[in-house]
PDB file of C-alpha atoms and ligand atoms in Angstrom:
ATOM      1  CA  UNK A   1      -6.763  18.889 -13.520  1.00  0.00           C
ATOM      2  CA  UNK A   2      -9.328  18.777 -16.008  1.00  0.00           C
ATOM      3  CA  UNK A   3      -9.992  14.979 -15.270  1.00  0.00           C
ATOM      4  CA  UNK A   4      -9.742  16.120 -11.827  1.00  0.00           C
ATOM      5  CA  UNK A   5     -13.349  17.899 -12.298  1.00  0.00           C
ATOM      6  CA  UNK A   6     -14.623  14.653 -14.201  1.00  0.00           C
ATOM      7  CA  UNK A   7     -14.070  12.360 -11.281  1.00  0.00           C
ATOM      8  CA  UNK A   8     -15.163  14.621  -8.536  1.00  0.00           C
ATOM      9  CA  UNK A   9     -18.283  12.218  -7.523  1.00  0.00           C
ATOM     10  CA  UNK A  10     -15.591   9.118  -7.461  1.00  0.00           C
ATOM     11  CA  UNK A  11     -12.748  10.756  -6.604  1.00  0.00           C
ATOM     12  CA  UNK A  12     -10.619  11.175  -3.644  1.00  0.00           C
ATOM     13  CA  UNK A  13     -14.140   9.797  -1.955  1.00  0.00           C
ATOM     14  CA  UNK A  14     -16.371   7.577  -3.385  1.00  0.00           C
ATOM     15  CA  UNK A  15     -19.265   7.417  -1.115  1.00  0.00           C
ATOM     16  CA  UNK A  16     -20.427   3.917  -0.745  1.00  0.00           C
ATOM     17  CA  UNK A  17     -16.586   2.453  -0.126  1.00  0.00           C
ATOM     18  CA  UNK A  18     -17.221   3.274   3.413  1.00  0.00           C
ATOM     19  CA  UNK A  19     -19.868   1.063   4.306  1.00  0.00           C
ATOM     20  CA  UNK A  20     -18.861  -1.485   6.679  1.00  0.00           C
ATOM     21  CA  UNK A  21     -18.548  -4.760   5.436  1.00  0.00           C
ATOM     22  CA  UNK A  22     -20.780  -7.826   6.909  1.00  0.00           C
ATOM     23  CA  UNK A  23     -19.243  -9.794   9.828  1.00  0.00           C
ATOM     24  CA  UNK A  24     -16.589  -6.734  10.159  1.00  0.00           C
ATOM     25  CA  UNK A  25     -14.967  -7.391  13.608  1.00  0.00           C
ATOM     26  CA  UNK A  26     -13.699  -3.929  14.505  1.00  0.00           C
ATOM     27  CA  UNK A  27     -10.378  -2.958  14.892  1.00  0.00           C
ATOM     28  CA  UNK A  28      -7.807  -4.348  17.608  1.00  0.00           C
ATOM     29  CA  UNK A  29      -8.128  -3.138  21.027  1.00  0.00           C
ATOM     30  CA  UNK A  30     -11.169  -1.329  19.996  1.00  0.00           C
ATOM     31  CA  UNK A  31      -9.580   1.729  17.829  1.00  0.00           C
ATOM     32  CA  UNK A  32     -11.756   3.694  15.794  1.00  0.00           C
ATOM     33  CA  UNK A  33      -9.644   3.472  12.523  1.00  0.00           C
ATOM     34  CA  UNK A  34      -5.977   1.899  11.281  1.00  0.00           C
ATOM     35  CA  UNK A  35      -3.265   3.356   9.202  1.00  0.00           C
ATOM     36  CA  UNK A  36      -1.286   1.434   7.656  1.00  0.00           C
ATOM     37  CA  UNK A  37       1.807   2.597   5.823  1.00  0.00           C
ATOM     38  CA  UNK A  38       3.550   1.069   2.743  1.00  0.00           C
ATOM     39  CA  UNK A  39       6.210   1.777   0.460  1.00  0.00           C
ATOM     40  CA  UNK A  40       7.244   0.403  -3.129  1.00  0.00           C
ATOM     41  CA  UNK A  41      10.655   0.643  -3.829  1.00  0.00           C
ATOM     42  CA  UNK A  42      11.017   0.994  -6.965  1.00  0.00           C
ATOM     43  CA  UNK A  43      14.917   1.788  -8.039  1.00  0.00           C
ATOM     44  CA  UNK A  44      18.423   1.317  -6.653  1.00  0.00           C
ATOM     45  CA  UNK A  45      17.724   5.532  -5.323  1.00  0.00           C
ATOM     46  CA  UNK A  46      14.293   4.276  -3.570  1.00  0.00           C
ATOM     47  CA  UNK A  47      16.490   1.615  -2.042  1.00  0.00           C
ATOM     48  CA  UNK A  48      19.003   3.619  -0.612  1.00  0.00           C
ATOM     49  CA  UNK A  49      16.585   6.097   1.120  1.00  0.00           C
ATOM     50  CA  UNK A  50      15.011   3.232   3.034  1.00  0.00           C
ATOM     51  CA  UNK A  51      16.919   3.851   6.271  1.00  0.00           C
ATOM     52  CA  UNK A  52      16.135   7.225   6.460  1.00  0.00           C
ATOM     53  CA  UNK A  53      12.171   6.609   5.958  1.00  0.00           C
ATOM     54  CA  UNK A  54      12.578   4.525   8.584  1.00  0.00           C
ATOM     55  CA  UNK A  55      13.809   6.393  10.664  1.00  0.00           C
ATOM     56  CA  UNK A  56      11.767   9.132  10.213  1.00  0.00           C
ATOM     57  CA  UNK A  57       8.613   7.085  10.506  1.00  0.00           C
ATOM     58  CA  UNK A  58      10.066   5.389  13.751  1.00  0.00           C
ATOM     59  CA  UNK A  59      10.616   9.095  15.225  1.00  0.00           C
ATOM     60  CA  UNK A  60       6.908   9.484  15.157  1.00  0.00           C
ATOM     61  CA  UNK A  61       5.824   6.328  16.797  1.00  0.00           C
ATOM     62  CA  UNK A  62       4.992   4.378  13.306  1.00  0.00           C
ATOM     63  CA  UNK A  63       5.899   1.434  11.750  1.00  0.00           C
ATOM     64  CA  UNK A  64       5.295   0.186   7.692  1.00  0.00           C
ATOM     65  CA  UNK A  65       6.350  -2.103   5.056  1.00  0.00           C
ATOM     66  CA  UNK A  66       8.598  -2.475   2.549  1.00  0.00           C
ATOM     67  CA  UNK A  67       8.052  -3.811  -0.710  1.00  0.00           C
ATOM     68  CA  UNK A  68      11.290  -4.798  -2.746  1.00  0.00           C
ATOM     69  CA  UNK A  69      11.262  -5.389  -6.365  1.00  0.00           C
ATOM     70  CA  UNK A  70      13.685  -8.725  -6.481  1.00  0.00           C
ATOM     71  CA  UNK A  71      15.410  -8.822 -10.005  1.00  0.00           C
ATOM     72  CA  UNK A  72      15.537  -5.073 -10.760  1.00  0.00           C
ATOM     73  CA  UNK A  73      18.475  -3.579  -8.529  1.00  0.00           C
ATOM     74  CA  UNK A  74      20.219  -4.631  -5.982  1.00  0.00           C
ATOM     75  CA  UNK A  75      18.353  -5.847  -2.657  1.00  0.00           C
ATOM     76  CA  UNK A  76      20.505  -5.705   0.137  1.00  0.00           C
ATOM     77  CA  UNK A  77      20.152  -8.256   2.404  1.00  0.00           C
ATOM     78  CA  UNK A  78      21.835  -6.427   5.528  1.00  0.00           C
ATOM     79  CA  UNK A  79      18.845  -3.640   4.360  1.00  0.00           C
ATOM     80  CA  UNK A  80      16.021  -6.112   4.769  1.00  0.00           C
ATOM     81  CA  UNK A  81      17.332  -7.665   8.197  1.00  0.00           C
ATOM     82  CA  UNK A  82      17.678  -3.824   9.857  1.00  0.00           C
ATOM     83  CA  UNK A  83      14.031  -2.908   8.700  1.00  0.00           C
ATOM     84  CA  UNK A  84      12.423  -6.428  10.158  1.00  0.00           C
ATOM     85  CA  UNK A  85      15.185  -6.034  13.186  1.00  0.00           C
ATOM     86  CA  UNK A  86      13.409  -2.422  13.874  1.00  0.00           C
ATOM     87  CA  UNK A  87       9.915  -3.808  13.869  1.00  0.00           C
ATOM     88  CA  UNK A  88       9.305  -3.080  10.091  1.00  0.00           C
ATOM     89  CA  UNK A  89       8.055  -5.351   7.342  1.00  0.00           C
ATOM     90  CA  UNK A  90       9.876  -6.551   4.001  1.00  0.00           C
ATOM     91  CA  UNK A  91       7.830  -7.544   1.100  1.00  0.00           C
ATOM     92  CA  UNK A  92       7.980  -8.190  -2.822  1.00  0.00           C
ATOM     93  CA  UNK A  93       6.882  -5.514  -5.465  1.00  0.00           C
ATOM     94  CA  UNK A  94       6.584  -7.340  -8.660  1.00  0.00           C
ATOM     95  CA  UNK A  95       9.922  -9.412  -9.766  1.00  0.00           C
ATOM     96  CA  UNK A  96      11.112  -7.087 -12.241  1.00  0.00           C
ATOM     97  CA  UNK A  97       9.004  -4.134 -12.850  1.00  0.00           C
ATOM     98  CA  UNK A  98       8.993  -4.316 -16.549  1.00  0.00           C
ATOM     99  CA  UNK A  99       4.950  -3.948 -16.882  1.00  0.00           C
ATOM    100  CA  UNK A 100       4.408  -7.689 -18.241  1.00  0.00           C
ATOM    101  CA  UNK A 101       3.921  -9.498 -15.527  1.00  0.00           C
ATOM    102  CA  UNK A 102      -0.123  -9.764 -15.562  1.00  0.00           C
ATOM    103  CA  UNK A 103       0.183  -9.820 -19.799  1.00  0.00           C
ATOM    104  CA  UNK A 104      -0.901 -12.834 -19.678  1.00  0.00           C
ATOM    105  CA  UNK A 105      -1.708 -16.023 -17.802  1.00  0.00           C
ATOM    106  CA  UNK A 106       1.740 -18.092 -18.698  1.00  0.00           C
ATOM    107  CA  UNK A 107       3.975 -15.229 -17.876  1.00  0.00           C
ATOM    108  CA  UNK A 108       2.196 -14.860 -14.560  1.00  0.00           C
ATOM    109  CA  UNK A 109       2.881 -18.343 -14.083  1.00  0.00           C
ATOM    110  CA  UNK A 110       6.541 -18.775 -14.918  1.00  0.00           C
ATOM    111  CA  UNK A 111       7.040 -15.492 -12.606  1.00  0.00           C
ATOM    112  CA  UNK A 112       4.478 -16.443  -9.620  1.00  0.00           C
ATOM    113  CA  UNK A 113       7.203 -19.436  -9.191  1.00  0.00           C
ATOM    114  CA  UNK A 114      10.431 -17.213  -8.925  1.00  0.00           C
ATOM    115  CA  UNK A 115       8.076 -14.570  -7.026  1.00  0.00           C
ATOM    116  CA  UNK A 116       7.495 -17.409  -4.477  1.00  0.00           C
ATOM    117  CA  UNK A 117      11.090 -18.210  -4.004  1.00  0.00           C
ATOM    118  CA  UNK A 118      11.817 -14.675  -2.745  1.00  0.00           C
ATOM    119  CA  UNK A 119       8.911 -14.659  -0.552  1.00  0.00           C
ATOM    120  CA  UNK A 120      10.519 -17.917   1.230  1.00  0.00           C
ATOM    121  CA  UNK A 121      13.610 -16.345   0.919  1.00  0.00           C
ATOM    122  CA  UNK A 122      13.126 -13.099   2.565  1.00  0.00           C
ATOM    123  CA  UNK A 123      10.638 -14.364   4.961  1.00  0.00           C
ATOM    124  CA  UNK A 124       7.701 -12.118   3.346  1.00  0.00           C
ATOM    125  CA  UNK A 125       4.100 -12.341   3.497  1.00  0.00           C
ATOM    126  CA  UNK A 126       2.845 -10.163   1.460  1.00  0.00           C
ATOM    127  CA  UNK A 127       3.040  -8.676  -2.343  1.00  0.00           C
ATOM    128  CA  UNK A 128       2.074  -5.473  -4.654  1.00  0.00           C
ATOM    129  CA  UNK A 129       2.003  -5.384  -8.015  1.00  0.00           C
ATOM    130  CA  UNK A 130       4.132  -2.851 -10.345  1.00  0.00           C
ATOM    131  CA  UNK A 131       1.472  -0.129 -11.501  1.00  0.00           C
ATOM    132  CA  UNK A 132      -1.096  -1.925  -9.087  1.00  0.00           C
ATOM    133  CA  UNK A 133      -2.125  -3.699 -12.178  1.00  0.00           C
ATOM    134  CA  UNK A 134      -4.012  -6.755 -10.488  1.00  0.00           C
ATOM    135  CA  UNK A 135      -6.093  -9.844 -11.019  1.00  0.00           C
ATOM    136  CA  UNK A 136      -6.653 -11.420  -8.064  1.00  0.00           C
ATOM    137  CA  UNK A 137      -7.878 -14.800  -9.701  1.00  0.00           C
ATOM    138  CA  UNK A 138      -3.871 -15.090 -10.595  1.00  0.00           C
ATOM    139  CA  UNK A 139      -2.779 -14.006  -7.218  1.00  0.00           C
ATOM    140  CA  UNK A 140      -3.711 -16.406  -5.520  1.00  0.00           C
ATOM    141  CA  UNK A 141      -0.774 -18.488  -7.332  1.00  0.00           C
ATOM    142  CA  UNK A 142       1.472 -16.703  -4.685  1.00  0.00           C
ATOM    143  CA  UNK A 143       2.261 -17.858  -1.327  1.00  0.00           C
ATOM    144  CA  UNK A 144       1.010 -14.700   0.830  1.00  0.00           C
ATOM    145  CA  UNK A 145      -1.101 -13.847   3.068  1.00  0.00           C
ATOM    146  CA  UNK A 146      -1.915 -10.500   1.601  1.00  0.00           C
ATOM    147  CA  UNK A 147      -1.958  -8.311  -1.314  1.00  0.00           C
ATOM    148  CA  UNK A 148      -2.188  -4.456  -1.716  1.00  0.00           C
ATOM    149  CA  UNK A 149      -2.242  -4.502  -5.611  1.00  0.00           C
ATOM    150  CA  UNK A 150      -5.580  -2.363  -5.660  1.00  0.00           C
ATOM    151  CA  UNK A 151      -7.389   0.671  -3.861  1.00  0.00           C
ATOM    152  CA  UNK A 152     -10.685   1.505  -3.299  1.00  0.00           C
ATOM    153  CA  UNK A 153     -11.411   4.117  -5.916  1.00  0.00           C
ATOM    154  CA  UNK A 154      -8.584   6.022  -8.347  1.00  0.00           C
ATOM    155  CA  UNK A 155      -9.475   6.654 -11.590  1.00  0.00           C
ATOM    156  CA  UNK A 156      -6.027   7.769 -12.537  1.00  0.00           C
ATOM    157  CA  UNK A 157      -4.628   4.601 -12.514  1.00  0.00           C
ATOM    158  CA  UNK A 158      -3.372   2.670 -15.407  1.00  0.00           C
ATOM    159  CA  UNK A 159      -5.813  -0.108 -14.916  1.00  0.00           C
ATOM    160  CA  UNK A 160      -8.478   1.912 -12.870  1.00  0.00           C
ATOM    161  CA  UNK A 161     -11.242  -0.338 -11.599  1.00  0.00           C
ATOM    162  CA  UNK A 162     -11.512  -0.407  -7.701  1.00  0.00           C
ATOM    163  CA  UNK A 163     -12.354  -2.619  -5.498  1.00  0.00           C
ATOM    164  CA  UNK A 164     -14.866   0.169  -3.553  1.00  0.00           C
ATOM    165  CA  UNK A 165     -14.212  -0.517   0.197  1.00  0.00           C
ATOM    166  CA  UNK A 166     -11.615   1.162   2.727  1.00  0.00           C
ATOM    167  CA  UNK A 167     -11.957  -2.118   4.525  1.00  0.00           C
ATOM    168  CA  UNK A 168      -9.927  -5.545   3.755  1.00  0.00           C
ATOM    169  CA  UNK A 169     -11.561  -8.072   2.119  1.00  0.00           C
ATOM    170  CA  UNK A 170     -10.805 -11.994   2.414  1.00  0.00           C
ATOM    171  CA  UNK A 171     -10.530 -13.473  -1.486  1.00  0.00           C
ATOM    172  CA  UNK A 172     -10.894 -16.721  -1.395  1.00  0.00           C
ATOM    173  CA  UNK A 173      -9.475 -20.081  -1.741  1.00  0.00           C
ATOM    174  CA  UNK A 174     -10.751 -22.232  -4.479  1.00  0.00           C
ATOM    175  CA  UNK A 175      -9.124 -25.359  -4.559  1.00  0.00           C
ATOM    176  CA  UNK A 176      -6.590 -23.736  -7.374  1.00  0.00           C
ATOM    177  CA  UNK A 177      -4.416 -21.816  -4.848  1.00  0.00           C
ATOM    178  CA  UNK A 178      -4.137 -19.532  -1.770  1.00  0.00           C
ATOM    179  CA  UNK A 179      -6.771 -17.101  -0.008  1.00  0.00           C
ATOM    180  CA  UNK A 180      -5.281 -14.357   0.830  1.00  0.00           C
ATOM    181  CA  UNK A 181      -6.482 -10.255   2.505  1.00  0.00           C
ATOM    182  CA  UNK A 182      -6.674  -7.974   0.178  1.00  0.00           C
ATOM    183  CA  UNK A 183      -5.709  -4.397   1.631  1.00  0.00           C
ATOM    184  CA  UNK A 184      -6.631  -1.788  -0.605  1.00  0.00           C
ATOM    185  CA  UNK A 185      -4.743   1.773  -0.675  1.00  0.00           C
ATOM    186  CA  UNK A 186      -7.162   3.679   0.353  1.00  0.00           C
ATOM    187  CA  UNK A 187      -4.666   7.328  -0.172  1.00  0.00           C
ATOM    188  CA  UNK A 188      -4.164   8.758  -3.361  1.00  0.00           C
ATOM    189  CA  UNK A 189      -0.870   7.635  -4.358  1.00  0.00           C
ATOM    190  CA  UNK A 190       2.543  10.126  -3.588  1.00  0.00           C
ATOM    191  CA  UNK A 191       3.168  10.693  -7.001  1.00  0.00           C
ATOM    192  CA  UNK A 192      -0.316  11.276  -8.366  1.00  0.00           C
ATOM    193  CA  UNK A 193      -0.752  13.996  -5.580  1.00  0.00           C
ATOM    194  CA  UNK A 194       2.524  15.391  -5.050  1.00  0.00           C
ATOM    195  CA  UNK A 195       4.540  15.092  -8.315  1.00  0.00           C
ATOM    196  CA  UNK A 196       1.578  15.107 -11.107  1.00  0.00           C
ATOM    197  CA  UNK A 197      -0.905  17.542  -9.340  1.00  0.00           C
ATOM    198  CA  UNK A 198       1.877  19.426  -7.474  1.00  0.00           C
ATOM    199  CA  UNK A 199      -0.918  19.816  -5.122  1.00  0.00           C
ATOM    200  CA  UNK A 200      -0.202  20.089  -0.811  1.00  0.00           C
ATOM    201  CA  UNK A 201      -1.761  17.329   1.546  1.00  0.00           C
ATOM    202  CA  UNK A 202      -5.225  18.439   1.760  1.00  0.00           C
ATOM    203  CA  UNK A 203      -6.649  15.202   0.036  1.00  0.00           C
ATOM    204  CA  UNK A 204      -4.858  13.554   2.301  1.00  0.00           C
ATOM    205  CA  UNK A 205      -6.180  15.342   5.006  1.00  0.00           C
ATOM    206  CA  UNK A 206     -10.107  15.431   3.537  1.00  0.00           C
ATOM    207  CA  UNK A 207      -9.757  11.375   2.707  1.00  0.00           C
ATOM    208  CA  UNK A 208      -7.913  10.412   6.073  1.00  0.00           C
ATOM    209  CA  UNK A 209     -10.696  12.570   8.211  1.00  0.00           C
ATOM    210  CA  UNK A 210     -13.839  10.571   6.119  1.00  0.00           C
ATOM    211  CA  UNK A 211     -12.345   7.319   7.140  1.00  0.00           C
ATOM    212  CA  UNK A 212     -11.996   8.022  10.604  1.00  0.00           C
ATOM    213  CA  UNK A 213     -15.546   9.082  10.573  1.00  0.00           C
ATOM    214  CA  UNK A 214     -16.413   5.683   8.508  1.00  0.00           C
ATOM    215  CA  UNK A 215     -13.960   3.896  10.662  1.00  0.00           C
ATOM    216  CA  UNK A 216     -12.094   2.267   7.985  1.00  0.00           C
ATOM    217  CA  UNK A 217      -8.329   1.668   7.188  1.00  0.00           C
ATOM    218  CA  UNK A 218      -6.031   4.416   5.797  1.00  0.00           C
ATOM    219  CA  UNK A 219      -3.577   2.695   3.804  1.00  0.00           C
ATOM    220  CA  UNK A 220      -1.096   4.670   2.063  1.00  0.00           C
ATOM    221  CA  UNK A 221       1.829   4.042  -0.558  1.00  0.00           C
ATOM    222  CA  UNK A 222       4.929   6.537  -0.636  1.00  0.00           C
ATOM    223  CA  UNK A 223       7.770   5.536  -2.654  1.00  0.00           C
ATOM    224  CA  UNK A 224      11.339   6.788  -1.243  1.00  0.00           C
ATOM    225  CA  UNK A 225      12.497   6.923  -5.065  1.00  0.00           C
ATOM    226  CA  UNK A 226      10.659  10.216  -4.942  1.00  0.00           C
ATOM    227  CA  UNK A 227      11.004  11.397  -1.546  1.00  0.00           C
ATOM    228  CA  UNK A 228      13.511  14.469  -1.137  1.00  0.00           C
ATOM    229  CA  UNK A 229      15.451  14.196   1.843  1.00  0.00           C
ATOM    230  CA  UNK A 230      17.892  16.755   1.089  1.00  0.00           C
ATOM    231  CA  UNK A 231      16.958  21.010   2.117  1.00  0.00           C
ATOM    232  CA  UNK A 232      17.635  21.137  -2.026  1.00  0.00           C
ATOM    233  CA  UNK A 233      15.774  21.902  -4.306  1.00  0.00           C
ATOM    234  CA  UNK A 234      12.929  19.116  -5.568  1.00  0.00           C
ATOM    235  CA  UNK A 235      14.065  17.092  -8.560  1.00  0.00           C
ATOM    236  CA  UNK A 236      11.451  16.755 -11.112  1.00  0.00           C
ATOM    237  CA  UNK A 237      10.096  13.610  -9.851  1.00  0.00           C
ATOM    238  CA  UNK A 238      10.647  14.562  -6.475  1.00  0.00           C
ATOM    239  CA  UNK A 239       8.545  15.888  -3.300  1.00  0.00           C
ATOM    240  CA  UNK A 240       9.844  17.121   0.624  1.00  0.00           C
ATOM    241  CA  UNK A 241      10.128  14.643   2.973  1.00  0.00           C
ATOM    242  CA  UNK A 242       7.974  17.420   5.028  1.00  0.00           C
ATOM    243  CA  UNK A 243       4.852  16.418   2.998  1.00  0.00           C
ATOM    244  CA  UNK A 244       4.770  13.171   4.322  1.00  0.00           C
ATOM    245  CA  UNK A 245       5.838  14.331   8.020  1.00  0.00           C
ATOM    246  CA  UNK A 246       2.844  16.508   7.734  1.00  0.00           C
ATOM    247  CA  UNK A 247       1.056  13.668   7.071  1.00  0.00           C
ATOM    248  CA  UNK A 248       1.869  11.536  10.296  1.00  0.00           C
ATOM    249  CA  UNK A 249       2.172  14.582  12.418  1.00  0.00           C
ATOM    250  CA  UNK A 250      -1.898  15.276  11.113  1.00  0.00           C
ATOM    251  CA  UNK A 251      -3.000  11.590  11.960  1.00  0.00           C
ATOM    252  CA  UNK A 252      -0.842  11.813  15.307  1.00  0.00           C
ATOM    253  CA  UNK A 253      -2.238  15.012  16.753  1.00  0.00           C
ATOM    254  CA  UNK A 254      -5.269  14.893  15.431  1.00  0.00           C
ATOM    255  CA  UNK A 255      -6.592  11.289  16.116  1.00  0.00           C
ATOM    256  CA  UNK A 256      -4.262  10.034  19.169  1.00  0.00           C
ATOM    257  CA  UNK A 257      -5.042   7.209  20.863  1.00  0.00           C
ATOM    258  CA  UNK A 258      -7.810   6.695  18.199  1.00  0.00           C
ATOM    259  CA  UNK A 259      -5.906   4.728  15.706  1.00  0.00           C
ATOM    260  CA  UNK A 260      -3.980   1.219  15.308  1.00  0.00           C
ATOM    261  CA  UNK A 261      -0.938   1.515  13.121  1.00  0.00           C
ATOM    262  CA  UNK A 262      -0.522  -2.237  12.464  1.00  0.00           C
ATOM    263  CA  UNK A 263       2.085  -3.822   9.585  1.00  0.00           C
ATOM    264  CA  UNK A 264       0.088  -5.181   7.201  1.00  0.00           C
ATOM    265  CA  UNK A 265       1.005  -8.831   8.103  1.00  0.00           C
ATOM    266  CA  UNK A 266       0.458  -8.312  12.091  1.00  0.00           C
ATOM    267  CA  UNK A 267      -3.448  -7.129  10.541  1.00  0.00           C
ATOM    268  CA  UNK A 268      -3.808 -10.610   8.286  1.00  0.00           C
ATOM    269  CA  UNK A 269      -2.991 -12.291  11.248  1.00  0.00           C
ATOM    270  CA  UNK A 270      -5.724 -10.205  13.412  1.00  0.00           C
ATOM    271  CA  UNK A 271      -8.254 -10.826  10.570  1.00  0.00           C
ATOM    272  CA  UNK A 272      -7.482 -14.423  10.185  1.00  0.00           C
ATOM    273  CA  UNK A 273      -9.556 -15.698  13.127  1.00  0.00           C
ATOM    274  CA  UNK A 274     -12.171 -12.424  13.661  1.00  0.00           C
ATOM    275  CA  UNK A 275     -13.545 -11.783   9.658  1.00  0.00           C
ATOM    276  CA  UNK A 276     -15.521 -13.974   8.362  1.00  0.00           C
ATOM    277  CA  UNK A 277     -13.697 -15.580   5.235  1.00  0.00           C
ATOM    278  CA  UNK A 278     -16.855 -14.966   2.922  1.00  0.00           C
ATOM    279  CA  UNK A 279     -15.145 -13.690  -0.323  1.00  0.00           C
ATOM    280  CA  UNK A 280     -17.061 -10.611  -0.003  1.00  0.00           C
ATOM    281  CA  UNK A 281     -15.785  -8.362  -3.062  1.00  0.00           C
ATOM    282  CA  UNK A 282     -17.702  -5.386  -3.234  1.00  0.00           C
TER     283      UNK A 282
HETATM  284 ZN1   ZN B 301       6.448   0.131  -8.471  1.00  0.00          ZN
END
């Protein structure tokens, strides 16, 4: 809380992330704003709640990705075909969520390789990092066509620099691997909010409202490991599935017909021929 204070001037809003990049084409079919929704999975209990996210989500009229960490639990495979068979998106968290992975440049390496074989494997596109620890020089070692390993401002990360837009940004190719979007979370995360803060959906609110006025992306991460789907009690690291309904139900009523919920690979594929591919990093 006290940190809270510190960061008020960077934090949930940082002012200049909402200028509109150069070349920006708008969004698809001329919408004022996107939201797109993501979710790391990040234990065997985050895996086994996926259905019922979905579900939920679907209920609403929304769609969102997946992202499954590969050698960590068990990944179903009957789990990934139902969420791409209902219009949803798989794709790869880390490979084993043990916090090395960006230690240094030869473990990246070795790991980028096995990373790409469940990419081809599951048919993905896209990647986050464990702990959205990122360097985006290294990334580009993976075959995707996006990453959302970073945000545009949150100082309570582990490794806190942002990238300072709500927009995507192209990073790109330099003859040592693949260019790829970058799609920052532009939300504060579920469990700095909800489990840390113990705080209700009014940042959410505040943040989603400023970039619909900037006309930028809302891009949010909710793990089902901590999403309570039961009328119990929360567990400690735990928060109501009703905090995220609020959530949708805000954007829905509030902004309808104003917003484009794409996945995030059906928006690389929009930005591939519209934004210019300038490298742009704030
Ligand atoms: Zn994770």
């Amino acid at each position: 809380m006290r940190q809270k204070e510190k960061y008020k001037d960077v934090w949930p809003i940082l002012e200049k992330a909402g200028e509109k990049p150069k070349g920006w084409p708008g969004w698809a079919n001329n919408k004022k704003f996107s939201v797109v929704l993501t979710h790391d999975v990040e234990t065997q209990s985050g895996h086994d709640k996926c259905i019922r996210l979905m579900k939920l989500e679907k209920n609403l009229g929304f769609c969102s990705s997946f992202n499954f960490v590969p050698e960590r639990y068990n990944v179903s495979e009957s789990l990934r075909n139902e969420l791409t068979l209902n219009g949803f998106e798989v794709g790869v968290h880390g490979l084993n969520h043990d916090g090395k992975l960006f230690s240094n440049e030869n473990i990246f390496r070795k790991r980028a390789k096995k990373i790409n074989r469940y990419i081809k494997e599951w048919n993905s596109v896209g990647f986050r990092a464990p702990a959205m620890h990122h360097n985006l020089e290294w990334i580009k070692q993976l075959e995707v066509k996006y990453d959302l390993s970073t945000f545009d401002t949150d100082p309570f990360e582990p490794q806190s620099d942002g990238v300072n837009t709500i927009f995507p940004f192209w990073v790109a190719d330099n003859g040592n691997g693949n260019g790829y979007w970058e799609l920052p979370y532009t939300l504060v995360q579920d469990f700095t909010l909800l489990v840390l803060l113990r705080e209700d959906i009014d940042i959410w609110k505040e943040k989603v409202d400023w970039i619909v006025k900037k006309g930028g992306m809302v891009l949010v991460n909710v793990h089902p490991d901590y999403v309570n789907f039961s009328e119990n009690k929360n567990g400690l690291e735990e928060f109501s599935k009703s905090r995220y309904v609020d959530l949708l139900t805000y954007v829905e009523s509030k902004y309808e017909g104003e917003y484009w919920n794409p996945l995030p690979k059906e928006l690389a594929a929009y930005l591939e021929n519209r934004f210019p591919k300038n490298g742009a990093i704030n």
